Short mmCIF file of C-alpha atoms in Angstrom, two decimals:
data_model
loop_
_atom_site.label_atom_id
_atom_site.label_comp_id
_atom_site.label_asym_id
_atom_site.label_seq_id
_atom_site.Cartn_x
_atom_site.Cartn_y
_atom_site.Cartn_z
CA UNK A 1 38.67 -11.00 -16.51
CA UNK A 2 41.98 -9.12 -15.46
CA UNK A 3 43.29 -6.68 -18.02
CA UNK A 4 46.94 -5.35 -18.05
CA UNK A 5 47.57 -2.40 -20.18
CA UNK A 6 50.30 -0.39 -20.75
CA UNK A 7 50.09 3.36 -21.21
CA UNK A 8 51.49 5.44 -23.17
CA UNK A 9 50.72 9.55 -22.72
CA UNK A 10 53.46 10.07 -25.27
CA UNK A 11 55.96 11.73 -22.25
CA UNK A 12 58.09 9.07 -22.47
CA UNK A 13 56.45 7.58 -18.85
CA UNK A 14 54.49 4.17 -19.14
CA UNK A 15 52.31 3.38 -16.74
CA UNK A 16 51.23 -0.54 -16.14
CA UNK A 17 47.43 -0.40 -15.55
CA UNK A 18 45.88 -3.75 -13.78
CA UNK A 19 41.90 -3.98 -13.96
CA UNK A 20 39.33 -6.63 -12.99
CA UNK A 21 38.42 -8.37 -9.73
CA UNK A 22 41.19 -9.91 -8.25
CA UNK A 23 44.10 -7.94 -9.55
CA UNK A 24 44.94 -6.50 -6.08
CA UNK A 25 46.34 -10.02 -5.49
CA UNK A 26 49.17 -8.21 -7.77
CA UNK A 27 50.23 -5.77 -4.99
CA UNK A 28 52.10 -8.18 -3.08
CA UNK A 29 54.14 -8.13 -5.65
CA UNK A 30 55.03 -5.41 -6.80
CA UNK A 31 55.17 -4.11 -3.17
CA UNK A 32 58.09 -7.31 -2.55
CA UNK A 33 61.80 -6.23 -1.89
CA UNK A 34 60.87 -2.23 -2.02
CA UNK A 35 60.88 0.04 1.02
CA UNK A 36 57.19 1.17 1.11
CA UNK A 37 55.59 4.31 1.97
CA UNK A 38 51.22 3.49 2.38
CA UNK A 39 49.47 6.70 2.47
CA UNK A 40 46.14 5.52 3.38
CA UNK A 41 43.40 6.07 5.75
CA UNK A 42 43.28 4.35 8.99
CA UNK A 43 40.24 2.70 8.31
CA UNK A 44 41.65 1.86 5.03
CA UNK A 45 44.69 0.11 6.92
CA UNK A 46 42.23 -1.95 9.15
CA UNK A 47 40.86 -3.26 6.06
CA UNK A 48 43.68 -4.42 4.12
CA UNK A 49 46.60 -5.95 5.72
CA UNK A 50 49.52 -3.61 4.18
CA UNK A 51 52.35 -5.09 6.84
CA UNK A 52 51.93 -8.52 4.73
CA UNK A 53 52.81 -7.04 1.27
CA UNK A 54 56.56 -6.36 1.63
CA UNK A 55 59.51 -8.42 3.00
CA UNK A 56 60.68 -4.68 4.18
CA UNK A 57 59.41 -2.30 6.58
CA UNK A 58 56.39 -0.90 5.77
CA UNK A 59 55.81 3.21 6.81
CA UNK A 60 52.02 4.16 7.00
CA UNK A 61 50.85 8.17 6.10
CA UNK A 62 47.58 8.62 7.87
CA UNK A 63 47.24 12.53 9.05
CA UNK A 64 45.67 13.38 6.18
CA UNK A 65 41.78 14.18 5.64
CA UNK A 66 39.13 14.33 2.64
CA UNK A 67 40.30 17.18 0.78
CA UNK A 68 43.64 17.47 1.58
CA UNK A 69 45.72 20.58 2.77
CA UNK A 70 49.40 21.37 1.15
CA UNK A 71 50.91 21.31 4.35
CA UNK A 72 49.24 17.51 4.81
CA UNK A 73 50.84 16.66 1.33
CA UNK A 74 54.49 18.10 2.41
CA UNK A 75 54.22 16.44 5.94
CA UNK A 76 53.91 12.91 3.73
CA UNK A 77 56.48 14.08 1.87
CA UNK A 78 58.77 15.07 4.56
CA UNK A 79 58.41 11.51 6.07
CA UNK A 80 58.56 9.86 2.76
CA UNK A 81 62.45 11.02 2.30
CA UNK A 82 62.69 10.55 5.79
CA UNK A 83 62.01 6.90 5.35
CA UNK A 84 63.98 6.31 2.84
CA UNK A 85 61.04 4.94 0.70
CA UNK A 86 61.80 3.68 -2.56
CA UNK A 87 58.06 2.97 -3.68
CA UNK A 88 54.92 5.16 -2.55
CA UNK A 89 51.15 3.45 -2.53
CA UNK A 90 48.25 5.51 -2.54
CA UNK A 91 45.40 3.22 -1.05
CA UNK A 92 42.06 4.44 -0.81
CA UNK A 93 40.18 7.21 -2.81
CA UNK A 94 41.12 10.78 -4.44
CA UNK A 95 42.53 12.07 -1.62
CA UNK A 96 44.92 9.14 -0.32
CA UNK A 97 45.99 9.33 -4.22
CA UNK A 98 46.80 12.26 -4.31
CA UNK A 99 48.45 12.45 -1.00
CA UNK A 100 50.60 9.58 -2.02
CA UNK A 101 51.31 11.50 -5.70
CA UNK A 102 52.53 14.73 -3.73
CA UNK A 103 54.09 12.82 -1.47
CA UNK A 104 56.53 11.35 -4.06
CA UNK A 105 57.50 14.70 -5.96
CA UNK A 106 57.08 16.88 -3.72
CA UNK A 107 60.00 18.46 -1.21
CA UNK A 108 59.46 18.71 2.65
CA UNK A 109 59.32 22.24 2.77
CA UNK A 110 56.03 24.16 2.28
CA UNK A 111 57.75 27.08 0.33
CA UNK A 112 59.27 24.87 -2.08
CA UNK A 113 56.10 22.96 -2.56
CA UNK A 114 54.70 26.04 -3.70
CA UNK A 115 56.80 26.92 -6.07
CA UNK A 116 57.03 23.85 -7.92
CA UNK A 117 52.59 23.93 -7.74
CA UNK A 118 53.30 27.25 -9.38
CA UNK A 119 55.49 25.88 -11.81
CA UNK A 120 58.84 27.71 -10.76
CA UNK A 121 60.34 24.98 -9.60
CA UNK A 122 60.51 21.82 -11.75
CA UNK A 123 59.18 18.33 -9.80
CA UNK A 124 61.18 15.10 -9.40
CA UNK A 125 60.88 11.35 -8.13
CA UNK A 126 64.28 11.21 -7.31
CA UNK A 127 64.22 7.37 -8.40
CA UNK A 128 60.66 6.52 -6.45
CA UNK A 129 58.34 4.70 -7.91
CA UNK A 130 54.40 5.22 -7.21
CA UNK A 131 51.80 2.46 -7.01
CA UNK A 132 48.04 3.99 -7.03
CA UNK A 133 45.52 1.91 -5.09
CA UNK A 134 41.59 3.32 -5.83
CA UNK A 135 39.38 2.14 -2.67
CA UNK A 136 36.07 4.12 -4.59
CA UNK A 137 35.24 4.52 -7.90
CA UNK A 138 35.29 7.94 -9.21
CA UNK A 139 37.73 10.42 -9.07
CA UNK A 140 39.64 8.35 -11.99
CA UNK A 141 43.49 9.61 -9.81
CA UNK A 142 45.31 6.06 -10.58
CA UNK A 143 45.69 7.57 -14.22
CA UNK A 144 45.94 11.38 -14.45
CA UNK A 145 49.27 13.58 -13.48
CA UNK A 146 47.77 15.96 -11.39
CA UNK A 147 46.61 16.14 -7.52
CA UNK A 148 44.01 18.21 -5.96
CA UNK A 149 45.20 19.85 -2.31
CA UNK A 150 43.47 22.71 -0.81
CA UNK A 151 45.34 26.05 0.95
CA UNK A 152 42.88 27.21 3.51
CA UNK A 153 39.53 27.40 1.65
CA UNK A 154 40.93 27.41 -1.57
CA UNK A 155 41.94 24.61 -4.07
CA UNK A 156 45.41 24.67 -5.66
CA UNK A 157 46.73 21.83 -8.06
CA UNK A 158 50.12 19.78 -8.45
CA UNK A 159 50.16 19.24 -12.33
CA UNK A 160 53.05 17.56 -13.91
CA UNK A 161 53.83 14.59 -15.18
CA UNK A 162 56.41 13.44 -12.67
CA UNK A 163 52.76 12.89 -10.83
CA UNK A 164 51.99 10.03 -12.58
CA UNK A 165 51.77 6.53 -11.56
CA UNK A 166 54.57 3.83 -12.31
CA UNK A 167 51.38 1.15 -11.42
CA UNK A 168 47.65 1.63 -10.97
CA UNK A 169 45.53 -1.37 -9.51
CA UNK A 170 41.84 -1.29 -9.84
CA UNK A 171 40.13 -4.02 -8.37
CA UNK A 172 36.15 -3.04 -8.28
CA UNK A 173 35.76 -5.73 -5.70
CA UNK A 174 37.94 -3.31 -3.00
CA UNK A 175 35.08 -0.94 -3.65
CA UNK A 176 32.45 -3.52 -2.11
CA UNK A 177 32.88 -1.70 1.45
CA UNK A 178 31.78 1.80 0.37
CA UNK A 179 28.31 2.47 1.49
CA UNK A 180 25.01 4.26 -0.85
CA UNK A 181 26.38 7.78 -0.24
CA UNK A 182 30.51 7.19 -0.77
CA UNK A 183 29.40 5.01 -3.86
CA UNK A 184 26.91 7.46 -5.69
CA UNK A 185 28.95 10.93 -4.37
CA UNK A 186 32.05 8.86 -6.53
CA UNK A 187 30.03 8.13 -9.63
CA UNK A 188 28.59 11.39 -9.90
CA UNK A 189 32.10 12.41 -9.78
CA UNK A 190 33.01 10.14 -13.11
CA UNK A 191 29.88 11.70 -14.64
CA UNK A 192 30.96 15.10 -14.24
CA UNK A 193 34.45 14.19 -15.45
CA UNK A 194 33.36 12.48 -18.63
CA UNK A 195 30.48 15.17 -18.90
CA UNK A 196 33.02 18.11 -18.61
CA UNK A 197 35.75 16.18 -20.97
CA UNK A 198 33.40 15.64 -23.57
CA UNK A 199 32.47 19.00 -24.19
CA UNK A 200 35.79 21.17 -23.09
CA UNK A 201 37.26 22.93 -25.83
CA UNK A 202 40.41 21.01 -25.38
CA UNK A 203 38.82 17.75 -26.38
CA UNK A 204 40.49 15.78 -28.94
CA UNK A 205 39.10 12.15 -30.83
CA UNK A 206 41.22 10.10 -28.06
CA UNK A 207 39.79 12.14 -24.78
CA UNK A 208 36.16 11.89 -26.68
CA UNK A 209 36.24 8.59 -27.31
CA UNK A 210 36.88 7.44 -23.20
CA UNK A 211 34.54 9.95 -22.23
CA UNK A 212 31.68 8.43 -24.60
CA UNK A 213 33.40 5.18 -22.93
CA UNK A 214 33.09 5.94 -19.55
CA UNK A 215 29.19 7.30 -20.08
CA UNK A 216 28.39 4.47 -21.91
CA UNK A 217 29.41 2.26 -18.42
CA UNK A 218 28.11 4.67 -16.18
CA UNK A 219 24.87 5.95 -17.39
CA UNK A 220 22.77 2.82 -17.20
CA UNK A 221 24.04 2.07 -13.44
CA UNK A 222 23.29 5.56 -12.24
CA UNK A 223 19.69 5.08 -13.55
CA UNK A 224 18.67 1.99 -12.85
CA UNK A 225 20.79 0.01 -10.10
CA UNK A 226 19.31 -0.45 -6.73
CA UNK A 227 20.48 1.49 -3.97
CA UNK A 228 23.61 -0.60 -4.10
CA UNK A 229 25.25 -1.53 -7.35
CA UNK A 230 25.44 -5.42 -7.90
CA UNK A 231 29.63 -6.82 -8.33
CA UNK A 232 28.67 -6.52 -12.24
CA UNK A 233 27.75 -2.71 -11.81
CA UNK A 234 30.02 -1.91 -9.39
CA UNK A 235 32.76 -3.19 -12.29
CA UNK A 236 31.21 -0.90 -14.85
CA UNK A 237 31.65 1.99 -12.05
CA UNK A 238 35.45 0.93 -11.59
CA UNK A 239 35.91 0.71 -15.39
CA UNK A 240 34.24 4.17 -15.77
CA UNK A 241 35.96 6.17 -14.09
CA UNK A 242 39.55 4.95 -14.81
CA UNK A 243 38.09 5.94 -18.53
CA UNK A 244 37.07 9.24 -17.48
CA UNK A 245 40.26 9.78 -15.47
CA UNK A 246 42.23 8.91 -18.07
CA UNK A 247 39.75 11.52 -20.71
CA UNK A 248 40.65 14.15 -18.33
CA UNK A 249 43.78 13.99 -18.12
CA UNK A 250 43.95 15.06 -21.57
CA UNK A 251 41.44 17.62 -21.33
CA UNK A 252 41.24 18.74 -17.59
CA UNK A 253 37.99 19.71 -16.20
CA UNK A 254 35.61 23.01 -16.97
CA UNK A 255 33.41 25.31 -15.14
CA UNK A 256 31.41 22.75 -13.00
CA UNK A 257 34.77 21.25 -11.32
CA UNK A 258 35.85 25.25 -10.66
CA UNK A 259 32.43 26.17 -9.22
CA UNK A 260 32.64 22.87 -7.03
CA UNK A 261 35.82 23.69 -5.13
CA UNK A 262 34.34 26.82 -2.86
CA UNK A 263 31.36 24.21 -2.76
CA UNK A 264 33.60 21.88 -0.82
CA UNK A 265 36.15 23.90 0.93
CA UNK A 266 33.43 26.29 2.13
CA UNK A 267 29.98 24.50 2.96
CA UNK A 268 31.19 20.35 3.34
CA UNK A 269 29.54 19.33 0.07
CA UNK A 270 30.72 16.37 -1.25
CA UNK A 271 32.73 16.69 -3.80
CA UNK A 272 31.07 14.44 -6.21
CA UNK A 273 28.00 15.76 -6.11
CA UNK A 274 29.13 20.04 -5.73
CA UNK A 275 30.25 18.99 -9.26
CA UNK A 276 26.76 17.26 -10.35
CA UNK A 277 24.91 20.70 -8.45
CA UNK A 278 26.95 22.58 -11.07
CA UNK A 279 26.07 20.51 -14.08
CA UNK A 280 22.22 21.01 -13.80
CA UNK A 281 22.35 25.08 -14.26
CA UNK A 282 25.79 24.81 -16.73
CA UNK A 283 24.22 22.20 -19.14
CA UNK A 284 21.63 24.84 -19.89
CA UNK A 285 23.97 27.20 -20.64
CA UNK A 286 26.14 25.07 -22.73
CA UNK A 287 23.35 23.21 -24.40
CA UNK A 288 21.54 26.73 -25.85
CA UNK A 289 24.91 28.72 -25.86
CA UNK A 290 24.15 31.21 -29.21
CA UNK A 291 27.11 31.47 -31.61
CA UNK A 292 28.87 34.60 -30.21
CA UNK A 293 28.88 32.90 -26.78
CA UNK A 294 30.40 29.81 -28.16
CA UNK A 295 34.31 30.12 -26.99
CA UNK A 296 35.33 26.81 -28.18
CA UNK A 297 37.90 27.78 -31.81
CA UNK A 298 36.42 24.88 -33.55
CA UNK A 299 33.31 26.74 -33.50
CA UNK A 300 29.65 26.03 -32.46
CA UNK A 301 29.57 22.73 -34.33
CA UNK A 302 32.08 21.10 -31.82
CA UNK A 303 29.73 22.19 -28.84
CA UNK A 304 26.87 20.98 -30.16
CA UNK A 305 28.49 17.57 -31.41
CA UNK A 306 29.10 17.10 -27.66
CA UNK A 307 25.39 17.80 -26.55
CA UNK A 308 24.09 15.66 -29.15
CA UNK A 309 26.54 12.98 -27.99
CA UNK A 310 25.19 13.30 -24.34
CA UNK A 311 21.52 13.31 -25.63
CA UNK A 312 22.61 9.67 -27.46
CA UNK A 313 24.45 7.83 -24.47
CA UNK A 314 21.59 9.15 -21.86
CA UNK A 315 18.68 8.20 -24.49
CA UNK A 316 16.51 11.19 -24.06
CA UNK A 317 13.07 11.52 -25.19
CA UNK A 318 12.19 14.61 -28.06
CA UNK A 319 12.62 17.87 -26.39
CA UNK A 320 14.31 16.52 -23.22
CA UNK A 321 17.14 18.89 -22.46
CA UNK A 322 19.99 17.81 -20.29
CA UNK A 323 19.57 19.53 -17.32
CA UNK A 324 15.94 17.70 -17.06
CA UNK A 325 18.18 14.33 -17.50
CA UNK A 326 20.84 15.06 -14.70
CA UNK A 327 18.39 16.40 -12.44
CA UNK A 328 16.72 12.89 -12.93
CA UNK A 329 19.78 11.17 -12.41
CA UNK A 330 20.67 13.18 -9.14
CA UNK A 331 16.79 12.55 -7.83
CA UNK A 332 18.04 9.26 -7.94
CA UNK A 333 20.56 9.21 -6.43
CA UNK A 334 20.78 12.26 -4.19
CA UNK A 335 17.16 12.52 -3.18
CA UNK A 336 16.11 15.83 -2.37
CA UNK A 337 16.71 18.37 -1.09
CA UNK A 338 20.12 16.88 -2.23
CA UNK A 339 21.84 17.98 0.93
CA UNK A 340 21.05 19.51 4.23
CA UNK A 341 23.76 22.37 4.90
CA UNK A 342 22.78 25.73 6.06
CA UNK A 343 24.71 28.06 5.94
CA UNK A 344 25.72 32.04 5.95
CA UNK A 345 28.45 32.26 3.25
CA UNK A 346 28.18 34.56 0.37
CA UNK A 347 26.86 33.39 -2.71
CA UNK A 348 29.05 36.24 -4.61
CA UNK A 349 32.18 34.67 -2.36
CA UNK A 350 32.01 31.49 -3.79
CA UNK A 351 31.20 32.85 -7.31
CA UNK A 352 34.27 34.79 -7.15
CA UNK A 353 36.17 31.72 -5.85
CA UNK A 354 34.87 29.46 -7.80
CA UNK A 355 35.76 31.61 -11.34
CA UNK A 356 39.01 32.16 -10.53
CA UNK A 357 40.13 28.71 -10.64
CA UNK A 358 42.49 27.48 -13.65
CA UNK A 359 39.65 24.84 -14.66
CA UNK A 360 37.11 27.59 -16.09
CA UNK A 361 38.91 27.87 -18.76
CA UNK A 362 38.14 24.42 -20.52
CA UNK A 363 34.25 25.38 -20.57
CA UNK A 364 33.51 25.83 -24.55
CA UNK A 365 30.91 28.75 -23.61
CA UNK A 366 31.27 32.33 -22.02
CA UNK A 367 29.90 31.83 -18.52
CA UNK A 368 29.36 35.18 -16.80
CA UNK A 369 29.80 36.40 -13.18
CA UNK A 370 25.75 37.26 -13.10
CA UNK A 371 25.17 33.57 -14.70
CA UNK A 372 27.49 31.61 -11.94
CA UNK A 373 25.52 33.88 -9.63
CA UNK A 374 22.15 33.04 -10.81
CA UNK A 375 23.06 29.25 -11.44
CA UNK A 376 24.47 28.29 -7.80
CA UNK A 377 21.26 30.57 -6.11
CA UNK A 378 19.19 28.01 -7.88
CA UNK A 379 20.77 24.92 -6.87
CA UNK A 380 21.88 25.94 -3.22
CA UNK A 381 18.48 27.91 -2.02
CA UNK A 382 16.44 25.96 -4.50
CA UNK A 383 12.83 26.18 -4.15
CA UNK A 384 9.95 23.53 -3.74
CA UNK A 385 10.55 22.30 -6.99
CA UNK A 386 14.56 22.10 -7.79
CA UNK A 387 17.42 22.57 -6.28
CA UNK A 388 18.85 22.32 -2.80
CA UNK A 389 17.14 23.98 0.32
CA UNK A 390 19.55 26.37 2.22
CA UNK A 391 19.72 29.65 4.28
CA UNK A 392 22.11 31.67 2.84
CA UNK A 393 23.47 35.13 2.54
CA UNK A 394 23.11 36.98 -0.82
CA UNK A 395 25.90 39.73 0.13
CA UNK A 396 29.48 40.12 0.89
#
């Protein structure tokens, strides 16, 4: 059944969510009488006939790829003032979305960009609307006000509300195409979301609540669908990670989102699963964190409210810690060795990367350098029993 919902973030800005199978029959719609700028793939544009939604011309964005550069995001911006678009769509997954979200606020010029990603400048829509399409379920964009865009290796964010969606569409059935990899990658990206939400010291009873939400969806089709979710899964998936998009958007992410990024930019892992790779040596740390390493102000209590909230929704047996868990959900579905990079870069390089982004500071526990260190050796050159198998340099 469809669902239309209205929110509310309390800025003032609603946006009109549409959910089930069928709503993209909506798009049409809203699409009619606007001048439309589609950021979307070009396979994406094969698959769905954009030039049949508006009665106007219809611009496409393409020359953009997974993981988006700045200077990609300001060349769709550039041509969406150049077009005169009144309405932006964002069709595909997190990177088309967040394309399409830049492409509306930001200005054509690179410098500029910057300094409103730096928060010196202040963003505007000047009057454009934004309609968010999500292709893949996972990275929860449709509802959250920021965009992720990489500068060379490294990942820089466009946070502001002006980001945020006048109309998000999530139909699970335009998810149907993705293949095992694309699907799973996604939905260990709503794990980590709802994973890191739950337990960042910036949670509040709202952001808990959609995490628990999105976990409850998620965990039993991570576990136990077949190597394709069924349309009934594959709806759970959808429904997920809009939930978990929408918890961290309140809460942002923590230390296994930061850690991911170098992951990414650096060595081609998925982004999806860089952020599940992190999980398995941070749940440890957050799971027995001792009370002076506890950086949360609400005090121990609220991180271990959030483990014992994870050890409900995944079920575990007596003396089952977490990490045992996720490494059980990424056996299944990220056989190991998880990936097969090799490669020569630096583990202290992508430490140091890694714990400099802004999104280390939502983790509730002190992580040190030596214990990033220690936790990404484990999961990248991995041995016969965990862990990923990898060449890789130890200095530099």
């Amino acid at each position: 059944m469809n669902r239309r919902t209205e929110l509310d973030t309390g800025s003032g800005h609603i946006t009109v969510l549409l959910e089930g199978r069928g709503s993209f029959a909506e798009v049409p719609g809203l699409c009619a009488g606007r001048r439309v700028l589609v950021v979307a793939s070009e396979g994406a544009l094969r698959r769905v006939p954009v030039a049949a939604w508006s009665a106007v011309d219809v611009v496409p964005f393409t020359s953009f790829q997974p993981n988006p550069t700045l200077a990609q995001a300001v060349e769709a911006a550039r041509l969406c003032q150049a077009s005169g678009a009144d309405l932006v769509v964002g069709l595909g997954g997190g990177s088309a979305l967040d394309v399409a979200k830049a492409a509306r606020v930001l200005p054509g010029d690179v410098a500029a960009a910057e300094e409103i990603i730096a928060g010196r400048r202040p963003a505007t829509a000047d009057g454009r609307q934004l309609l968010l399409v999500p292709t893949t379920a996972g990275t929860g964009s449709e509802v959250t006000q920021f965009a992720t865009l990489y500068r060379g290796h490294r990942k820089v964010s466009l946070d502001t509300p002006v980001a945020r969606t006048d109309f998000a569409v999530v139909d699970p059935a335009l998810t149907e195409t993705c293949p095992p990899g694309l699907t799973w990658t996604c939905a260990l990206d709503t794990l980590a979301h709802a994973v890191e939400s739950l337990w960042s010291i910036r949670s509040t009873a709202e952001s808990r609540e959609r995490a628990t939400a999105a976990l409850r969806l998620l965990v039993p089709v991570l576990l136990h669908a077949d190597d394709l979710p069924d349309p009934a899964e594959r709806d759970q998936l959808s429904r997920a990670a809009t939930l978990a998009g929408r918890a961290i958007d309140i809460t942002r992410t923590t230390a296994a989102h930061a850690m991911s990024y170098p992951l990414t930019a650096r060595l081609g892992i998925p982004h999806g699963l860089a952020c599940a790779l992190n999980l398995l040596w941070l749940a440890p740390l957050v799971e027995g964190a001792k009370a002076e390493q506890v950086i949360d102000a609400r005090g121990p209590e609220a991180v271990q409210d959030a483990v014992g909230t994870l050890h409900d929704l995944f079920r575990t047996a007596d003396g089952t810690d977490l990490a045992a868990v996720l490494r059980t959900v990424l056996d299944r579905r990220a056989p190991r060795p998880y990936t097969s990079v090799r490669y020569d870069t630096s583990l202290d390089l992508l430490v140091r990367e890694g714990m400099s982004s802004d999104r280390m500071s939502g983790t509730p526990v002190r992580i040190e350098r030596s214990q990033a260190r220690a936790g990404l050796e484990t999961v990248l050159r991995g041995d016969s029993r965990e862990g990923v198998r990898h060449t890789c340099a130890t200095t530099g």
